[in-house]
Coordinates of C-alpha atoms and ligand atoms in Angstrom, one line a residue:
X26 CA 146.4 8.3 140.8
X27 CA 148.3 6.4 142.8
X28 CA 151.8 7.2 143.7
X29 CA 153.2 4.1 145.4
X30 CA 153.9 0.8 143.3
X31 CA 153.3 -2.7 143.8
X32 CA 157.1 -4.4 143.0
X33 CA 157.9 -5.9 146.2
X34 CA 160.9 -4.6 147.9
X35 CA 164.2 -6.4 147.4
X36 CA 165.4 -7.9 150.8
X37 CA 168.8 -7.2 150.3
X38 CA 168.3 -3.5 149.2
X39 CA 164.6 -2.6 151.1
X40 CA 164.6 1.1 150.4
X41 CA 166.2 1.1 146.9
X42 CA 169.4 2.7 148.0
X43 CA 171.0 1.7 145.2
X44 CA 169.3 3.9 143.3
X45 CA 170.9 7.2 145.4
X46 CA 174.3 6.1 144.0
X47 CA 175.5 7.7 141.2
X48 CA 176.8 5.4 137.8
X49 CA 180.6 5.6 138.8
X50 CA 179.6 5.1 142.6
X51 CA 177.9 2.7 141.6
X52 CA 180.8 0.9 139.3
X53 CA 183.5 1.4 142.1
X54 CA 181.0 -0.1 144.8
X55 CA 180.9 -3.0 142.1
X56 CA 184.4 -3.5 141.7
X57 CA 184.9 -3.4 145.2
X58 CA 182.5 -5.8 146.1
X59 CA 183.7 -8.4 143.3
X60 CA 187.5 -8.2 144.6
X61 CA 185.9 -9.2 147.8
X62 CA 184.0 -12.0 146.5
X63 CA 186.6 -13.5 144.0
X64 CA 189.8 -12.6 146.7
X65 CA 189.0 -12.4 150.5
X66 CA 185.8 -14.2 151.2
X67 CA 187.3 -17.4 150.4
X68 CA 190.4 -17.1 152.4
X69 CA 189.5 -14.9 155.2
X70 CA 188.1 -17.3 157.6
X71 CA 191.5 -19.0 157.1
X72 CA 193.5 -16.3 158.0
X73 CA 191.2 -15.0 160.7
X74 CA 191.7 -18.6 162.4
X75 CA 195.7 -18.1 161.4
X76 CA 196.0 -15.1 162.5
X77 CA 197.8 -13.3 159.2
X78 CA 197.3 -11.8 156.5
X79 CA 199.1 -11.9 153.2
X80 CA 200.0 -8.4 153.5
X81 CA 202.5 -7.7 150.3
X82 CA 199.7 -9.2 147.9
X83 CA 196.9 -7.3 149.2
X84 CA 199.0 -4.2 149.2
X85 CA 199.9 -4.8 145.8
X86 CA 196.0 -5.0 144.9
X87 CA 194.6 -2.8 146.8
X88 CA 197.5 -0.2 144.8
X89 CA 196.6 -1.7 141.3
X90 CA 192.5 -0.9 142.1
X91 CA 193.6 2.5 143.6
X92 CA 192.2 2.5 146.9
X93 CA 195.2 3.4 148.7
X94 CA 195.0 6.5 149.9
X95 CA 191.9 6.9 146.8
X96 CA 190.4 9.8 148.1
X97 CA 193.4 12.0 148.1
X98 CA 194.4 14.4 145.2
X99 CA 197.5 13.7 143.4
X100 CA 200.7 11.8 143.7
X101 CA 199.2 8.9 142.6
X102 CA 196.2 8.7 144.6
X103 CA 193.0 8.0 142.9
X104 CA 191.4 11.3 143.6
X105 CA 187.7 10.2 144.6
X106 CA 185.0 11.5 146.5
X107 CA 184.5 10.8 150.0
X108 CA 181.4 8.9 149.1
X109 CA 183.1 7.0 147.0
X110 CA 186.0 5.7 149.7
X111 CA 183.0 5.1 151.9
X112 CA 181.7 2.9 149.8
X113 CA 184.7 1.3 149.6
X114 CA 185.5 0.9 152.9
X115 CA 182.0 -0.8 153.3
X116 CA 182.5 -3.5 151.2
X117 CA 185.7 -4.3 152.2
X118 CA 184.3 -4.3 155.7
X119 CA 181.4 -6.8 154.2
X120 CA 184.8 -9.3 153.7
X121 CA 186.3 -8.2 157.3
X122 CA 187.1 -5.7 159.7
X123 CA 190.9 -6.1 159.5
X124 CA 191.1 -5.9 155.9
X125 CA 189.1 -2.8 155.5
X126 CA 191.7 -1.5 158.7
X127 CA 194.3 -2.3 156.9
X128 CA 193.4 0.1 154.2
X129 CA 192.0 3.0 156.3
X130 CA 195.5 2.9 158.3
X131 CA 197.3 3.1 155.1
X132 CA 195.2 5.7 153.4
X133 CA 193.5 7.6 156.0
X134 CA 196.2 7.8 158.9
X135 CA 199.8 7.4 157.3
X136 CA 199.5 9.0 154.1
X137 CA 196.8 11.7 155.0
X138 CA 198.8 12.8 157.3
X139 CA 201.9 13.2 155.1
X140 CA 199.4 14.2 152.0
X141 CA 197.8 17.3 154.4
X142 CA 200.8 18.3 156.8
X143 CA 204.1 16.9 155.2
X144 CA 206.5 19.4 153.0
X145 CA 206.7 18.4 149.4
X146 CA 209.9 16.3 149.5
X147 CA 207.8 14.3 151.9
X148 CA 204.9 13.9 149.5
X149 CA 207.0 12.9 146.4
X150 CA 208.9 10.5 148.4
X151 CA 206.0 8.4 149.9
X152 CA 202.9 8.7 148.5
X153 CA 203.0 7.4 145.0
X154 CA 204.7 4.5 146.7
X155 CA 202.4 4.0 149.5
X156 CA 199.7 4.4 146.7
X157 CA 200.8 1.5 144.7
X158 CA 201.1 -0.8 147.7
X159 CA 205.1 -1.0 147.6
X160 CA 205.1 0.8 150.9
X161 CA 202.9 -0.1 154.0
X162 CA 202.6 2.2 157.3
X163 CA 201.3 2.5 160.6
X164 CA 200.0 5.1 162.2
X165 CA 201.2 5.2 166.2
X166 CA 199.4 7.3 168.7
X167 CA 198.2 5.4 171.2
X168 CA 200.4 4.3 174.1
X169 CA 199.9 1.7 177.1
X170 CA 198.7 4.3 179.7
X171 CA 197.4 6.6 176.3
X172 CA 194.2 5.9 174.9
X173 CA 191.0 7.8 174.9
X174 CA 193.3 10.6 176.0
X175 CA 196.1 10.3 173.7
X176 CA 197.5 13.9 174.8
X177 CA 199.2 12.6 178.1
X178 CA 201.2 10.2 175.9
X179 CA 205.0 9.9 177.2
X180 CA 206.5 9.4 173.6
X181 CA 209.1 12.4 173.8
X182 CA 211.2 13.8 170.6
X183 CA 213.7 16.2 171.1
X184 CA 216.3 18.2 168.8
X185 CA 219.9 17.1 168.5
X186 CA 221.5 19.4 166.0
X187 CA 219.7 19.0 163.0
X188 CA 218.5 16.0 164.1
X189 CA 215.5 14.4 166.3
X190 CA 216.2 11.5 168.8
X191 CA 213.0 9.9 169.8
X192 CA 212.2 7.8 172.6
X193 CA 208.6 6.2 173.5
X194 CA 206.4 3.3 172.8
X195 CA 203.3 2.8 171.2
X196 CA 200.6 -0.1 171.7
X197 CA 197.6 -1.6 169.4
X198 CA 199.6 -0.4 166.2
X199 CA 198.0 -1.6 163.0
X200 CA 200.4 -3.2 160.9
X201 CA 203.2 -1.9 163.4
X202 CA 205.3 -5.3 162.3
X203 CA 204.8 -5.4 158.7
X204 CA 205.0 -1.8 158.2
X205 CA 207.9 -0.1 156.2
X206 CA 207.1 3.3 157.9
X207 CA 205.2 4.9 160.6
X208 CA 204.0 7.7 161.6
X209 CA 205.3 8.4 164.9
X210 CA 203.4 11.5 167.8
X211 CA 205.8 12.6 170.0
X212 CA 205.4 15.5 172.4
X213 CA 208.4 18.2 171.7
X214 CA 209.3 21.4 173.1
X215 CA 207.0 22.8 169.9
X216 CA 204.0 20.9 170.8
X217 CA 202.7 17.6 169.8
X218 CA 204.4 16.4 166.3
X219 CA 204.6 13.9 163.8
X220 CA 207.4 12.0 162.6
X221 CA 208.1 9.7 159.7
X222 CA 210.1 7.4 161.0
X223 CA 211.7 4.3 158.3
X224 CA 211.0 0.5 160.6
X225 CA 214.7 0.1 159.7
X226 CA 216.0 2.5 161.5
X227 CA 218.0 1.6 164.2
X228 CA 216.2 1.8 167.4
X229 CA 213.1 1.0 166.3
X230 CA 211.4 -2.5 166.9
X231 CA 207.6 -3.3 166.5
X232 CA 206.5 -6.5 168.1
X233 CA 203.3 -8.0 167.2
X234 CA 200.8 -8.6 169.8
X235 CA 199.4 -12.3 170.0
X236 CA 196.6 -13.7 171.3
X237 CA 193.8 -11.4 170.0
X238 CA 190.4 -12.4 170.3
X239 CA 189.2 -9.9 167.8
X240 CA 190.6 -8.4 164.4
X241 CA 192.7 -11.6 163.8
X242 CA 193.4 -10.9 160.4
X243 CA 194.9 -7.7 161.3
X244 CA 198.5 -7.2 162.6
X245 CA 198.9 -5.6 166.0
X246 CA 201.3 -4.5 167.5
X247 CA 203.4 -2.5 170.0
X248 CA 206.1 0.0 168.3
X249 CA 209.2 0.5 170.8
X250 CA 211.4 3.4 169.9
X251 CA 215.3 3.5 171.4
X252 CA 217.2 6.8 171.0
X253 CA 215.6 6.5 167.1
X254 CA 217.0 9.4 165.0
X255 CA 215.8 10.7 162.3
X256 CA 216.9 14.3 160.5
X257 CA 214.4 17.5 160.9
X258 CA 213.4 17.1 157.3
X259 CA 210.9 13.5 158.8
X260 CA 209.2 15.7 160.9
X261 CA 205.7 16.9 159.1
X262 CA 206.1 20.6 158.8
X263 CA 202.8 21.9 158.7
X264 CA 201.2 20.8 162.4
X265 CA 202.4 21.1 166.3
X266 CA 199.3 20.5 168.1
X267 CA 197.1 17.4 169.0
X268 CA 195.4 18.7 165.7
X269 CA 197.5 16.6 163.5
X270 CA 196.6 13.1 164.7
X271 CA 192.8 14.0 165.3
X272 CA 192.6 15.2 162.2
X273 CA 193.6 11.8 160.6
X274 CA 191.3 9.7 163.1
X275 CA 188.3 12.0 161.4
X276 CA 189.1 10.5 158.0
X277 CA 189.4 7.1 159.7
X278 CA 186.7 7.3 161.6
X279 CA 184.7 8.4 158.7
X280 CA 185.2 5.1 156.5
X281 CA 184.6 3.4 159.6
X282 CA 180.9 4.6 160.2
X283 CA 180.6 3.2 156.0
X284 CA 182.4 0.3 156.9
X285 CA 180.7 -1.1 160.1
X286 CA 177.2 -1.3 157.8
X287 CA 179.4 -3.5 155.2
X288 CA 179.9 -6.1 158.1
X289 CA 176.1 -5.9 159.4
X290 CA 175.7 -6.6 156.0
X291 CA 177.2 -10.1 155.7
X292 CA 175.8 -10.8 158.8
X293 CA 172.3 -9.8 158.0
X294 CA 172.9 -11.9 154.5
X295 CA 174.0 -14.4 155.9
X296 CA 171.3 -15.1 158.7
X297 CA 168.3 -14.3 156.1
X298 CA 170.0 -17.3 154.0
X299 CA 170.4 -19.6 157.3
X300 CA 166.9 -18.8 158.1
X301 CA 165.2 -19.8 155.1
X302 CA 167.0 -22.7 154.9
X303 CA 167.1 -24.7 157.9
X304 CA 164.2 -26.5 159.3
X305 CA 162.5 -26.8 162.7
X306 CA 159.6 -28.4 163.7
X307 CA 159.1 -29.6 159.9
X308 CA 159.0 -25.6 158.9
X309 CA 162.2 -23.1 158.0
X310 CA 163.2 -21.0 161.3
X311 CA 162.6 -18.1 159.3
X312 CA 158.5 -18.9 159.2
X313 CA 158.6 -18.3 162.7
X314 CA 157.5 -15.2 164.1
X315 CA 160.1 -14.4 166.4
X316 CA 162.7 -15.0 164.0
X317 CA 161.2 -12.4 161.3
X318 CA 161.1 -10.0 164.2
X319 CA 165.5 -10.4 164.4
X320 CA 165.4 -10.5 160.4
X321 CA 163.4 -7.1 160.3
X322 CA 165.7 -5.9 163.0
X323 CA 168.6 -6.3 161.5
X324 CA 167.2 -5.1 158.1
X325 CA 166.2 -2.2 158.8
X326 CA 169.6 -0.9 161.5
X327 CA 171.3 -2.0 158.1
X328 CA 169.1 0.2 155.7
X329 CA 169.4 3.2 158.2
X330 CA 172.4 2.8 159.1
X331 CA 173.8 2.7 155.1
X332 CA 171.5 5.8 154.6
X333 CA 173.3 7.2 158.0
X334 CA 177.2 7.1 156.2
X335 CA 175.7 8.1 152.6
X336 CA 174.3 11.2 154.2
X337 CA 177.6 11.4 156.2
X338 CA 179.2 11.1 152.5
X339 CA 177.4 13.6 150.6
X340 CA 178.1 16.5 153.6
X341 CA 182.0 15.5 153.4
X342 CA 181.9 15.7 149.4
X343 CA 180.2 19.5 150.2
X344 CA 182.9 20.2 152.6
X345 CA 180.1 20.3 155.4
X346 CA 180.6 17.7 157.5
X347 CA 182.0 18.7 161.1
X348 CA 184.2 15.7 163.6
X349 CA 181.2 15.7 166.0
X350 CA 178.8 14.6 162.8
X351 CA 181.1 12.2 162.3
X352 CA 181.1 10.8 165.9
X353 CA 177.5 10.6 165.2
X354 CA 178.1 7.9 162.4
X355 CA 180.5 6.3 164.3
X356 CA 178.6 6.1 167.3
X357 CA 175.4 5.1 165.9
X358 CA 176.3 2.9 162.9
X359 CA 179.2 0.5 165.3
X360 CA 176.7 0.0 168.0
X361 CA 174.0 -1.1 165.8
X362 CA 176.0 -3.6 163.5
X363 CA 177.0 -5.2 166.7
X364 CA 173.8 -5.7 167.5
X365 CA 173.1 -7.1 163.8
X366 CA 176.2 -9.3 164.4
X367 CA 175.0 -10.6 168.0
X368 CA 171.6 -10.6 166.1
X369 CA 172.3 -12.9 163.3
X370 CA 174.8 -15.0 165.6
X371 CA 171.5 -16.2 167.5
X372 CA 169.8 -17.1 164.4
X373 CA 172.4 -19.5 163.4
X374 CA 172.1 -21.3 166.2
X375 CA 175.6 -23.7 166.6
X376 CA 176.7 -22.8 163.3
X377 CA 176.9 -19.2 164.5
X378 CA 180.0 -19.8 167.0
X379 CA 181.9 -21.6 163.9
X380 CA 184.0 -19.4 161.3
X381 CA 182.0 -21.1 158.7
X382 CA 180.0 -18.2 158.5
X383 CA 181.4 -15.1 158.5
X384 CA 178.8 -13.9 161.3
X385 CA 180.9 -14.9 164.4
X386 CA 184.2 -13.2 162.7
X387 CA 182.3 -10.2 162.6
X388 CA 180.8 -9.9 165.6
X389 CA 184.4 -10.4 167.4
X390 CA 186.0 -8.2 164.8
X391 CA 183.0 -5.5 165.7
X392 CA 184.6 -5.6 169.6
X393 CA 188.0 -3.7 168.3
X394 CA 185.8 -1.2 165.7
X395 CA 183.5 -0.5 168.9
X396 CA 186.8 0.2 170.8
X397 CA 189.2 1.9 168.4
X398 CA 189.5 5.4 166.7
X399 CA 187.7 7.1 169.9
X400 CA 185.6 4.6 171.8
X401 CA 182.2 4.8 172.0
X402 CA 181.4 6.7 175.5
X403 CA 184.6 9.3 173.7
X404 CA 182.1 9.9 170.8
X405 CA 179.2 10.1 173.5
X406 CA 180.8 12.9 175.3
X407 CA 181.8 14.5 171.6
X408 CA 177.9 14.8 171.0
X409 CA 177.3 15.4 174.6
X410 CA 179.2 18.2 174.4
X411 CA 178.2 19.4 170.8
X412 CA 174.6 19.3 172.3
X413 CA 175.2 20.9 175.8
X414 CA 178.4 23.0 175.6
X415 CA 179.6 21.5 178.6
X416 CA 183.1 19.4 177.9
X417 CA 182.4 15.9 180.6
X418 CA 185.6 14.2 179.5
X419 CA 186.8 14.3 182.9
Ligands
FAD4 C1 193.0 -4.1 167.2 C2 193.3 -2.7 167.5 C3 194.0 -1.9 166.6 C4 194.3 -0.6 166.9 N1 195.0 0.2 166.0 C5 195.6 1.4 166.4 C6 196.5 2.1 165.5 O1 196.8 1.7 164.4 N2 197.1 3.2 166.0 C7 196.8 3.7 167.2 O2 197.4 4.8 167.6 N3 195.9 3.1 168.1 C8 195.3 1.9 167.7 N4 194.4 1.3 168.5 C9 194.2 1.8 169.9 C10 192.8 2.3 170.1 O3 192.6 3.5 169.4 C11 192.6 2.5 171.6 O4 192.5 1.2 172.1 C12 191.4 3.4 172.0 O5 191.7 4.7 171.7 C13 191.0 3.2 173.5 O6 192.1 3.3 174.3 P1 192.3 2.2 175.4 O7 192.2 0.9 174.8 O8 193.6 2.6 176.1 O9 191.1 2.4 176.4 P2 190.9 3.5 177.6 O10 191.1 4.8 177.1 O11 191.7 3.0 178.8 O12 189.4 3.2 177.9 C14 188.9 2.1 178.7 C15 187.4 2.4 178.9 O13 187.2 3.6 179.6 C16 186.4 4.5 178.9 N5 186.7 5.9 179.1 C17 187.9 6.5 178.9 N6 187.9 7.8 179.2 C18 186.6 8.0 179.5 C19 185.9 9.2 179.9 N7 186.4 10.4 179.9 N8 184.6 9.1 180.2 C20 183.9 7.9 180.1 N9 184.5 6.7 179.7 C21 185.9 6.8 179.4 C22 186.5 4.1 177.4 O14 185.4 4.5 176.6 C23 186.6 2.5 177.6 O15 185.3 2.0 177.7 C24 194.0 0.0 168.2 C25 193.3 -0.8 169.1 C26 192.9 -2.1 168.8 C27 192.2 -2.9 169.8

């Protein structure tokens, strides 16, 4: 007897992932993906060209479908699985890069960091706000001359009484300007620590950063802080060490290797649609050989790659998954939905350079993921090492 079938394969799911996902995985992956649909596909090329985002409503409804801050326990955090935030984050990603930012910032570097290392006070005070969307935050590590190798940042706190005065600045903040709080690293006498630091308080300016090229509907920006002072009880309690921020770029970088598959995605979609549609030389450009070659390309970095981050999920949800495996996601699944991106952008010929499709959008938006939360070559030399023992970061 046979054990393969006949049903042809559905182009948009090849392998029959789908069918890995578990009922409520499924369901949040579908609500997900409708909210895109219905709320940011139709505006997003708009704001993209714009250059803003309408920040309070989002926040507002990313709260009321819980994915603030979802896969944390308590507080008012939705409380699911890793997988399940993954999923998340890759059909938000499908809509755009800055919107699935915006909610990795908020959930996986501002109120992770409060949620794992803050004191209680801290937790009761911020997260069920930050939750609902009635409180945004940044998260600011890197610095001008501090990057890949955020440890020789200059930010400085030191004590004053009962009191910390900080003094720094920080550059490529997400949502540095519309935030209502960050999350500030500052080297101290103790080590490396993080302080919650209200955007009203005086000393404290975040201008945004114009002119980007790449995660337009995302706001940027550089955080300045002036003699800011804030009492000892805004200083997370629990970590002194670079270990605090890394630890938050892992849960970042995690949605990330999800997310960058929900933007090869769209782009994919998008170019199989273009393809069978328009006609040259009296016959649809996807009849040509060299065009199926680019559609099977893409098709299948997009099927492995999704198998990649659910593979990726299911070690998290088992509390098995190490930073360097998660470099491998990273790594792997960024590089190849550029590719998609560039990929697809060929296919639509003209129309691929316009943000009438969301393909060009992407592949610009792809530019910052490629860069951000440890660039590629950083998670090169994270496996490099994992695989040679030797460290080659400098
Ligand atoms: C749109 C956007 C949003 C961002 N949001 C945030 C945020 O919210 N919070 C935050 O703190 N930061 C944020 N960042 C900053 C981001 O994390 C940094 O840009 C990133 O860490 C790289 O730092 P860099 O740009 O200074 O590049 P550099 O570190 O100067 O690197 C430049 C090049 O040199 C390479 N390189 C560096 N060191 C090595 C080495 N040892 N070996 C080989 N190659 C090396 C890099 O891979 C890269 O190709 C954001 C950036 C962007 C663009």
């Amino acid at each position: 007897m046979s054990n393969t079938v006949s049903e042809k394969p559905d182009p948009h799911d090849f392998l029959g992932i789908d069918t890995l996902l578990s009922g409520e995985e499924t369901l949040l992956r579908d609500t997900v993906r409708r909210y895109v649909d219905k709320e940011i596909s139709p505006n997003i090329a708009e704001w993209w060209d714009e250059g803003r985002i309408p920040h309070r409503e989002l926040a507002a409804d990313f709260g009321e479908l819980g994915m603030l801050g979802m896969h944390l326990e308590g507080y008012g955090c939705a409380g699911t699985t890793a997988t399940q935030y993954g999923l998340a984050c890759l059909e938000l990603e499908a809509g755009d890069s800055g919107i699935r930012s915006f909610v990795s910032v908020q959930g996986s570097l501002v109120m992770f960091p409060i949620w794992r290392f803050g004191s209680e006070e801290q937790k009761q005070t911020w997260l069920p706000r930050m939750a609902k969307g009635e409180v945004i935050g940044c998260f600011g590590l890197t610095e001008a001359d501090s990057g890949s190798d955020p440890a020789s940042m200059r930010t400085r706190a030191r004590q004053d009484g009962s009191d910390w005065v900080i003094n720094g600045s920080k550059m490529w903040i997400t949502n540095g300007s519309i935030a209502d709080v960050a999350i500030v690293w500052a080297h101290t006498d103790q080590g490396v620590r993080g302080f919650i630091v209200p955007t009203d308080t005086p000393g404290f300016s975040a201008p945004e950063i114009k002119m980007k090229a790449s995660l337009r509907a995302s706001v940027t920006s550089e955080l300045i802080l002036e003699n800011v002072r804030v009492p000892d009880d805004f200083v997370l309690p629990e970590v002194a060490s670079m270990r605090g921020p890394l630890s938050c770029l892992n849960e970042a970088r995690f949605g990330i290797a999800f997310g960058a598959m929900g933007a090869a995605r769209s782009c994919y979609e998008s170019a199989l649609a273009y393809a069978k549609d328009r006609e040259q030389f009296g016959s649809p450009i996807g009849s040509f050989q060299l065009t199926q070659r680019k559609l099977v390309e893409m098709m299948v970095a997009v099927q492995r790659g999704t198998l990649l981050a659910l593979h990726l999920g299911r070690r998290k949800d088992e509390e098995k998954l190490s930073p360097e495996q998660v470099s491998f996601g990273k790594f792997d699944n960024v590089r190849n939905a550029l590719d998609v991106a560039r990929t697809a952008r060929s296919i639509l010929g003209a129309n691929g350079i316009t943000l009438e499709y969301p393909v060009f959008r992407h592949m610009a938006n792809l530019e910052t993921v490629y860069t951000y939360e440890g660039t590629h070559e950083i998670h090169t030399l994270v496996m490099g090492q994992a695989i040679t023992g030797f460290p080659a970061f400098n």
